[in-house]
PDB file of C-alpha atoms in Angstrom:
ATOM      1  CA  ALA A1400     -47.094 171.827 -52.978  1.00 70.00           C
ATOM      2  CA  GLN A1401     -45.311 169.905 -56.221  1.00 76.00           C
ATOM      3  CA  SER A1402     -46.661 167.248 -58.339  1.00 85.00           C
ATOM      4  CA  VAL A1403     -46.178 165.295 -61.715  1.00 91.00           C
ATOM      5  CA  SER A1404     -48.385 163.855 -63.894  1.00 93.00           C
ATOM      6  CA  GLN A1405     -47.378 161.168 -66.632  1.00 94.00           C
ATOM      7  CA  HIS A1406     -50.578 160.597 -68.350  1.00 86.00           C
ATOM      8  CA  ASN A1407     -49.288 157.420 -70.504  1.00 86.00           C
ATOM      9  CA  HIS A1408     -49.706 154.709 -68.057  1.00 90.00           C
ATOM     10  CA  HIS A1409     -48.472 152.001 -70.585  1.00 94.00           C
ATOM     11  CA  VAL A1410     -47.031 151.989 -73.978  1.00 96.00           C
ATOM     12  CA  ILE A1411     -46.342 149.587 -76.693  1.00 97.00           C
ATOM     13  CA  LEU A1412     -44.233 150.486 -79.617  1.00 97.00           C
ATOM     14  CA  SER A1413     -42.491 148.074 -82.153  1.00 97.00           C
ATOM     15  CA  GLU A1414     -38.714 148.484 -82.941  1.00 96.00           C
ATOM     16  CA  ALA A1415     -37.880 151.942 -84.961  1.00 96.00           C
ATOM     17  CA  ALA A1416     -41.178 153.649 -83.866  1.00 97.00           C
ATOM     18  CA  SER A1417     -40.381 156.990 -82.445  1.00 97.00           C
ATOM     19  CA  LEU A1418     -41.447 157.921 -78.694  1.00 97.00           C
ATOM     20  CA  GLU A1419     -42.807 160.577 -76.292  1.00 97.00           C
ATOM     21  CA  LEU A1420     -43.700 160.121 -72.614  1.00 97.00           C
ATOM     22  CA  GLY A1421     -45.741 162.841 -71.717  1.00 96.00           C
ATOM     23  CA  CYS A1422     -44.765 164.689 -68.550  1.00 96.00           C
ATOM     24  CA  ASN A1423     -46.352 167.314 -66.857  1.00 96.00           C
ATOM     25  CA  TYR A1424     -45.456 169.135 -63.529  1.00 93.00           C
ATOM     26  CA  SER A1425     -47.381 171.503 -60.946  1.00 89.00           C
ATOM     27  CA  TYR A1426     -45.050 174.067 -59.338  1.00 81.00           C
ATOM     28  CA  GLY A1427     -45.276 178.038 -59.737  1.00 73.00           C
ATOM     29  CA  GLY A1428     -41.289 178.191 -59.004  1.00 78.00           C
ATOM     30  CA  THR A1429     -38.056 177.310 -60.563  1.00 82.00           C
ATOM     31  CA  VAL A1430     -37.756 173.704 -61.187  1.00 85.00           C
ATOM     32  CA  ASN A1431     -35.117 170.805 -61.596  1.00 90.00           C
ATOM     33  CA  LEU A1432     -36.429 167.555 -64.218  1.00 93.00           C
ATOM     34  CA  PHE A1433     -35.551 164.461 -64.554  1.00 94.00           C
ATOM     35  CA  TRP A1434     -36.463 161.490 -65.894  1.00 96.00           C
ATOM     36  CA  TYR A1435     -35.355 157.906 -64.496  1.00 96.00           C
ATOM     37  CA  VAL A1436     -35.520 154.513 -66.523  1.00 96.00           C
ATOM     38  CA  GLN A1437     -36.266 151.056 -64.493  1.00 94.00           C
ATOM     39  CA  TYR A1438     -35.462 148.120 -66.371  1.00 95.00           C
ATOM     40  CA  PRO A1439     -36.973 144.961 -65.726  1.00 91.00           C
ATOM     41  CA  GLY A1440     -35.707 143.998 -61.883  1.00 87.00           C
ATOM     42  CA  GLN A1441     -33.622 146.782 -61.332  1.00 89.00           C
ATOM     43  CA  HIS A1442     -33.524 150.040 -59.701  1.00 89.00           C
ATOM     44  CA  LEU A1443     -33.961 153.872 -61.129  1.00 93.00           C
ATOM     45  CA  GLN A1444     -31.169 155.210 -63.073  1.00 93.00           C
ATOM     46  CA  LEU A1445     -30.940 158.674 -64.069  1.00 93.00           C
ATOM     47  CA  LEU A1446     -31.643 159.144 -68.129  1.00 95.00           C
ATOM     48  CA  LEU A1447     -31.057 162.993 -68.013  1.00 95.00           C
ATOM     49  CA  LYS A1448     -31.595 165.888 -66.171  1.00 93.00           C
ATOM     50  CA  TYR A1449     -32.506 169.329 -66.617  1.00 93.00           C
ATOM     51  CA  PHE A1450     -31.065 172.340 -64.290  1.00 89.00           C
ATOM     52  CA  SER A1451     -30.905 175.511 -66.375  1.00 88.00           C
ATOM     53  CA  GLY A1452     -30.020 176.655 -69.764  1.00 91.00           C
ATOM     54  CA  ASP A1453     -30.888 174.856 -73.092  1.00 93.00           C
ATOM     55  CA  PRO A1454     -34.490 173.829 -72.544  1.00 94.00           C
ATOM     56  CA  LEU A1455     -33.613 170.428 -74.919  1.00 96.00           C
ATOM     57  CA  VAL A1456     -31.757 168.223 -72.919  1.00 96.00           C
ATOM     58  CA  LYS A1457     -29.873 165.041 -74.587  1.00 95.00           C
ATOM     59  CA  GLY A1458     -28.991 161.985 -72.384  1.00 93.00           C
ATOM     60  CA  ILE A1459     -28.069 159.116 -72.421  1.00 92.00           C
ATOM     61  CA  LYS A1460     -29.347 155.868 -74.961  1.00 93.00           C
ATOM     62  CA  GLY A1461     -30.170 158.237 -77.427  1.00 95.00           C
ATOM     63  CA  PHE A1462     -33.053 159.986 -75.489  1.00 97.00           C
ATOM     64  CA  GLU A1463     -33.892 163.479 -75.356  1.00 97.00           C
ATOM     65  CA  ALA A1464     -36.260 165.906 -73.152  1.00 97.00           C
ATOM     66  CA  GLU A1465     -37.548 169.552 -74.018  1.00 96.00           C
ATOM     67  CA  PHE A1466     -38.687 171.727 -70.915  1.00 95.00           C
ATOM     68  CA  ILE A1467     -41.842 173.648 -71.848  1.00 95.00           C
ATOM     69  CA  LYS A1468     -41.890 176.215 -69.589  1.00 91.00           C
ATOM     70  CA  SER A1469     -45.074 178.031 -70.727  1.00 92.00           C
ATOM     71  CA  LYS A1470     -46.745 174.339 -71.016  1.00 93.00           C
ATOM     72  CA  PHE A1471     -45.012 172.618 -67.467  1.00 93.00           C
ATOM     73  CA  SER A1472     -43.860 170.171 -69.271  1.00 95.00           C
ATOM     74  CA  PHE A1473     -40.817 167.660 -69.999  1.00 97.00           C
ATOM     75  CA  ASN A1474     -41.615 165.482 -72.390  1.00 97.00           C
ATOM     76  CA  LEU A1475     -39.220 162.461 -73.098  1.00 97.00           C
ATOM     77  CA  ARG A1476     -38.560 161.256 -76.550  1.00 97.00           C
ATOM     78  CA  LYS A1477     -36.441 158.826 -78.623  1.00 97.00           C
ATOM     79  CA  PRO A1478     -36.401 158.836 -82.537  1.00 97.00           C
ATOM     80  CA  SER A1479     -36.247 155.192 -82.727  1.00 97.00           C
ATOM     81  CA  VAL A1480     -36.616 152.968 -79.666  1.00 97.00           C
ATOM     82  CA  GLN A1481     -34.967 149.074 -79.687  1.00 97.00           C
ATOM     83  CA  TRP A1482     -35.952 146.131 -77.550  1.00 96.00           C
ATOM     84  CA  SER A1483     -33.726 147.307 -75.335  1.00 96.00           C
ATOM     85  CA  ASP A1484     -35.736 149.746 -74.236  1.00 97.00           C
ATOM     86  CA  THR A1485     -38.123 148.402 -72.357  1.00 97.00           C
ATOM     87  CA  ALA A1486     -38.767 149.344 -69.111  1.00 97.00           C
ATOM     88  CA  GLU A1487     -40.262 151.849 -67.029  1.00 96.00           C
ATOM     89  CA  TYR A1488     -39.758 155.081 -67.060  1.00 97.00           C
ATOM     90  CA  PHE A1489     -40.241 157.987 -64.157  1.00 95.00           C
ATOM     91  CA  CYS A1490     -40.521 162.055 -64.503  1.00 95.00           C
ATOM     92  CA  ALA A1491     -39.218 163.694 -61.300  1.00 92.00           C
ATOM     93  CA  VAL A1492     -39.082 167.588 -60.573  1.00 90.00           C
ATOM     94  CA  ASN A1493     -37.340 169.165 -57.631  1.00 84.00           C
ATOM     95  CA  GLY A1494     -39.387 172.755 -56.897  1.00 75.00           C
ATOM     96  CA  ASN A1495     -38.415 172.970 -53.192  1.00 61.00           C
ATOM     97  CA  ALA A1496     -35.421 174.744 -51.609  1.00 54.00           C
ATOM     98  CA  GLY A1497     -34.553 171.491 -50.197  1.00 61.00           C
ATOM     99  CA  ASN A1498     -33.907 167.788 -51.986  1.00 64.00           C
ATOM    100  CA  MET A1499     -37.066 166.774 -51.670  1.00 75.00           C
ATOM    101  CA  LEU A1500     -37.533 164.750 -55.495  1.00 82.00           C
ATOM    102  CA  THR A1501     -41.392 164.417 -56.332  1.00 86.00           C
ATOM    103  CA  PHE A1502     -41.833 161.328 -59.033  1.00 90.00           C
ATOM    104  CA  GLY A1503     -44.463 160.719 -61.565  1.00 92.00           C
ATOM    105  CA  GLY A1504     -46.790 157.332 -61.784  1.00 91.00           C
ATOM    106  CA  GLY A1505     -44.682 156.014 -64.463  1.00 93.00           C
ATOM    107  CA  THR A1506     -45.038 154.863 -67.767  1.00 95.00           C
ATOM    108  CA  ARG A1507     -44.547 151.031 -68.453  1.00 95.00           C
ATOM    109  CA  LEU A1508     -42.790 151.030 -71.927  1.00 97.00           C
ATOM    110  CA  MET A1509     -43.114 147.564 -73.760  1.00 97.00           C
ATOM    111  CA  VAL A1510     -40.934 147.469 -77.337  1.00 97.00           C
ATOM    112  CA  LYS A1511     -42.009 144.485 -79.395  1.00 95.00           C
ATOM    113  CA  PRO A1512     -39.354 143.323 -81.654  1.00 88.00           C
TER     114      PRO A1512
ATOM    115  CA  ASP B1283     -17.847 153.680 -56.022  1.00 64.00           C
ATOM    116  CA  ALA B1284     -19.935 150.565 -54.968  1.00 79.00           C
ATOM    117  CA  GLY B1285     -23.373 152.668 -55.609  1.00 93.00           C
ATOM    118  CA  VAL B1286     -26.073 152.624 -52.526  1.00 96.00           C
ATOM    119  CA  ILE B1287     -25.865 149.632 -50.920  1.00 97.00           C
ATOM    120  CA  GLN B1288     -28.953 147.642 -49.143  1.00 97.00           C
ATOM    121  CA  SER B1289     -29.746 144.759 -47.556  1.00 97.00           C
ATOM    122  CA  PRO B1290     -31.416 142.623 -47.620  1.00 97.00           C
ATOM    123  CA  ARG B1291     -32.325 142.095 -51.094  1.00 95.00           C
ATOM    124  CA  HIS B1292     -34.996 139.743 -50.515  1.00 96.00           C
ATOM    125  CA  GLU B1293     -37.384 139.703 -47.229  1.00 97.00           C
ATOM    126  CA  VAL B1294     -40.573 137.550 -46.408  1.00 97.00           C
ATOM    127  CA  THR B1295     -41.549 137.936 -42.668  1.00 97.00           C
ATOM    128  CA  GLU B1296     -44.678 136.580 -40.802  1.00 97.00           C
ATOM    129  CA  MET B1297     -47.443 139.648 -40.040  1.00 97.00           C
ATOM    130  CA  GLY B1298     -46.600 140.909 -36.713  1.00 97.00           C
ATOM    131  CA  GLN B1299     -42.609 140.239 -37.216  1.00 97.00           C
ATOM    132  CA  GLU B1300     -40.538 143.329 -37.126  1.00 97.00           C
ATOM    133  CA  VAL B1301     -38.485 144.226 -40.290  1.00 98.00           C
ATOM    134  CA  THR B1302     -35.405 145.994 -40.683  1.00 98.00           C
ATOM    135  CA  LEU B1303     -33.988 147.400 -43.905  1.00 98.00           C
ATOM    136  CA  ARG B1304     -30.483 148.597 -44.144  1.00 98.00           C
ATOM    137  CA  CYS B1305     -28.856 151.205 -46.255  1.00 98.00           C
ATOM    138  CA  LYS B1306     -25.164 152.307 -46.708  1.00 98.00           C
ATOM    139  CA  PRO B1307     -25.180 155.597 -49.087  1.00 97.00           C
ATOM    140  CA  ILE B1308     -22.701 156.547 -51.387  1.00 96.00           C
ATOM    141  CA  SER B1309     -19.442 157.977 -49.676  1.00 94.00           C
ATOM    142  CA  GLY B1310     -19.592 161.753 -49.428  1.00 92.00           C
ATOM    143  CA  HIS B1311     -23.473 162.006 -50.287  1.00 93.00           C
ATOM    144  CA  ASN B1312     -25.008 163.982 -47.309  1.00 90.00           C
ATOM    145  CA  SER B1313     -28.654 163.000 -48.158  1.00 92.00           C
ATOM    146  CA  LEU B1314     -30.576 159.779 -48.097  1.00 94.00           C
ATOM    147  CA  PHE B1315     -33.807 158.862 -48.809  1.00 94.00           C
ATOM    148  CA  TRP B1316     -36.322 155.896 -48.427  1.00 96.00           C
ATOM    149  CA  TYR B1317     -38.827 155.254 -51.222  1.00 95.00           C
ATOM    150  CA  ARG B1318     -41.442 152.766 -51.834  1.00 95.00           C
ATOM    151  CA  GLN B1319     -42.913 151.215 -54.605  1.00 92.00           C
ATOM    152  CA  THR B1320     -45.635 149.217 -55.473  1.00 90.00           C
ATOM    153  CA  MET B1321     -47.964 148.283 -58.341  1.00 84.00           C
ATOM    154  CA  MET B1322     -51.252 150.555 -57.073  1.00 84.00           C
ATOM    155  CA  ARG B1323     -49.292 153.178 -55.384  1.00 85.00           C
ATOM    156  CA  GLY B1324     -45.787 153.736 -57.812  1.00 85.00           C
ATOM    157  CA  LEU B1325     -43.360 155.306 -56.290  1.00 88.00           C
ATOM    158  CA  GLU B1326     -43.465 156.805 -52.110  1.00 89.00           C
ATOM    159  CA  LEU B1327     -41.095 158.948 -50.938  1.00 90.00           C
ATOM    160  CA  LEU B1328     -41.555 157.533 -46.712  1.00 94.00           C
ATOM    161  CA  ILE B1329     -38.442 160.145 -45.574  1.00 94.00           C
ATOM    162  CA  TYR B1330     -35.564 161.760 -46.404  1.00 91.00           C
ATOM    163  CA  PHE B1331     -32.520 163.167 -44.023  1.00 93.00           C
ATOM    164  CA  ASN B1332     -29.788 165.905 -44.789  1.00 90.00           C
ATOM    165  CA  ASN B1333     -27.020 165.424 -42.684  1.00 91.00           C
ATOM    166  CA  ASN B1334     -28.049 162.444 -40.836  1.00 93.00           C
ATOM    167  CA  VAL B1335     -30.880 164.717 -39.319  1.00 92.00           C
ATOM    168  CA  PRO B1336     -35.055 163.675 -40.943  1.00 92.00           C
ATOM    169  CA  ILE B1337     -36.091 166.778 -42.907  1.00 88.00           C
ATOM    170  CA  ASP B1338     -39.480 165.416 -44.523  1.00 86.00           C
ATOM    171  CA  ASP B1339     -41.263 162.401 -42.864  1.00 89.00           C
ATOM    172  CA  SER B1340     -44.720 163.155 -43.983  1.00 86.00           C
ATOM    173  CA  GLY B1341     -44.705 160.363 -46.433  1.00 88.00           C
ATOM    174  CA  MET B1342     -43.995 157.698 -43.399  1.00 92.00           C
ATOM    175  CA  PRO B1343     -47.476 155.726 -43.597  1.00 86.00           C
ATOM    176  CA  GLU B1344     -47.996 155.492 -39.886  1.00 85.00           C
ATOM    177  CA  ASP B1345     -46.386 155.010 -36.519  1.00 91.00           C
ATOM    178  CA  ARG B1346     -45.547 151.463 -37.358  1.00 95.00           C
ATOM    179  CA  PHE B1347     -42.778 152.780 -39.488  1.00 96.00           C
ATOM    180  CA  SER B1348     -39.757 154.436 -37.824  1.00 97.00           C
ATOM    181  CA  ALA B1349     -36.416 155.682 -39.371  1.00 97.00           C
ATOM    182  CA  LYS B1350     -33.171 156.428 -38.877  1.00 97.00           C
ATOM    183  CA  MET B1351     -29.672 157.636 -39.706  1.00 97.00           C
ATOM    184  CA  PRO B1352     -27.112 157.264 -36.857  1.00 96.00           C
ATOM    185  CA  ASN B1353     -24.465 158.065 -39.104  1.00 95.00           C
ATOM    186  CA  ALA B1354     -23.378 159.647 -42.573  1.00 94.00           C
ATOM    187  CA  SER B1355     -22.665 156.039 -43.584  1.00 95.00           C
ATOM    188  CA  PHE B1356     -25.904 153.937 -42.394  1.00 96.00           C
ATOM    189  CA  SER B1357     -29.569 154.412 -42.201  1.00 98.00           C
ATOM    190  CA  THR B1358     -31.980 151.653 -40.883  1.00 98.00           C
ATOM    191  CA  LEU B1359     -35.862 151.735 -42.446  1.00 98.00           C
ATOM    192  CA  LYS B1360     -37.883 149.378 -39.373  1.00 98.00           C
ATOM    193  CA  ILE B1361     -41.119 148.231 -40.093  1.00 97.00           C
ATOM    194  CA  GLN B1362     -43.191 146.864 -36.474  1.00 96.00           C
ATOM    195  CA  PRO B1363     -45.237 145.260 -36.373  1.00 96.00           C
ATOM    196  CA  SER B1364     -45.288 144.232 -40.322  1.00 97.00           C
ATOM    197  CA  GLU B1365     -48.286 143.817 -41.860  1.00 96.00           C
ATOM    198  CA  PRO B1366     -48.999 142.128 -45.771  1.00 96.00           C
ATOM    199  CA  ARG B1367     -49.877 145.841 -47.024  1.00 95.00           C
ATOM    200  CA  ASP B1368     -46.441 146.564 -46.247  1.00 96.00           C
ATOM    201  CA  SER B1369     -45.024 144.272 -49.127  1.00 97.00           C
ATOM    202  CA  ALA B1370     -43.483 146.352 -51.491  1.00 96.00           C
ATOM    203  CA  VAL B1371     -39.944 147.106 -53.105  1.00 95.00           C
ATOM    204  CA  TYR B1372     -38.032 149.587 -50.712  1.00 97.00           C
ATOM    205  CA  PHE B1373     -35.371 151.618 -52.222  1.00 96.00           C
ATOM    206  CA  CYS B1374     -32.851 153.803 -50.871  1.00 96.00           C
ATOM    207  CA  ALA B1375     -31.424 156.743 -52.267  1.00 95.00           C
ATOM    208  CA  SER B1376     -28.679 158.983 -51.756  1.00 94.00           C
ATOM    209  CA  SER B1377     -27.364 162.378 -53.256  1.00 91.00           C
ATOM    210  CA  SER B1378     -24.292 164.602 -52.814  1.00 88.00           C
ATOM    211  CA  ALA B1379     -26.085 167.964 -52.767  1.00 75.00           C
ATOM    212  CA  VAL B1380     -28.947 170.106 -53.298  1.00 67.00           C
ATOM    213  CA  LYS B1381     -31.003 169.518 -56.208  1.00 70.00           C
ATOM    214  CA  SER B1382     -28.566 166.854 -57.242  1.00 81.00           C
ATOM    215  CA  PRO B1383     -29.331 163.717 -58.883  1.00 86.00           C
ATOM    216  CA  LEU B1384     -30.566 160.845 -56.411  1.00 90.00           C
ATOM    217  CA  HIS B1385     -28.921 157.169 -56.786  1.00 93.00           C
ATOM    218  CA  PHE B1386     -30.586 154.434 -55.786  1.00 94.00           C
ATOM    219  CA  GLY B1387     -29.879 151.261 -54.457  1.00 95.00           C
ATOM    220  CA  ASN B1388     -30.987 147.805 -55.574  1.00 93.00           C
ATOM    221  CA  GLY B1389     -34.006 148.036 -53.591  1.00 95.00           C
ATOM    222  CA  THR B1390     -35.342 145.564 -50.620  1.00 97.00           C
ATOM    223  CA  ARG B1391     -38.170 143.443 -51.747  1.00 96.00           C
ATOM    224  CA  LEU B1392     -40.042 142.652 -48.811  1.00 97.00           C
ATOM    225  CA  THR B1393     -43.269 140.119 -48.368  1.00 97.00           C
ATOM    226  CA  VAL B1394     -45.374 140.018 -45.250  1.00 97.00           C
ATOM    227  CA  THR B1395     -47.228 137.077 -45.374  1.00 96.00           C
TER     228      THR B1395
END
């Protein structure tokens, strides 16, 4: 079975600070990895995805994530956060032959203006 | 592209009543997912369909929950009888192919009193 761990449940940053959210997964085979963002009161939206190739993936709004296979990690980063980045961030993995996506518990990010 | 459409947006009902949540996936998408989101348990996959066929319903909490997908453009999630602990936001999502990113609907916020 696949599982996803997000160790930071709540993160509070000031504007312009750098962000790194941790994501570790457990699955021995080939994986597809995703980060989704959920702004307050809204649905989940895709930030970025990794299927294969360059392990450093760039997404929307200046976010990027790095797949480190040896560490089973897919951490999300942003060099300089903005107040509008306040949201909950979910890491997800799909390692099955089918289409089942497993989500981490989410990290709530609050950016202080 | 109207996106994934869920109805109703909000549902308030009394314990014991039947609740039906509806979802229209994006046209052409052949996979459909029902998720439940609560503060305590985060995002939980309840069931997913591929080409209208239920593939994995291991996340359905108990027999009170049932889901159907009579055709490619419509799915329902029914709770009968409802209980206060069913209160949550229920998201429907669809995707176009195996391991493609999910597109989420705006969710139905269910409150059972």
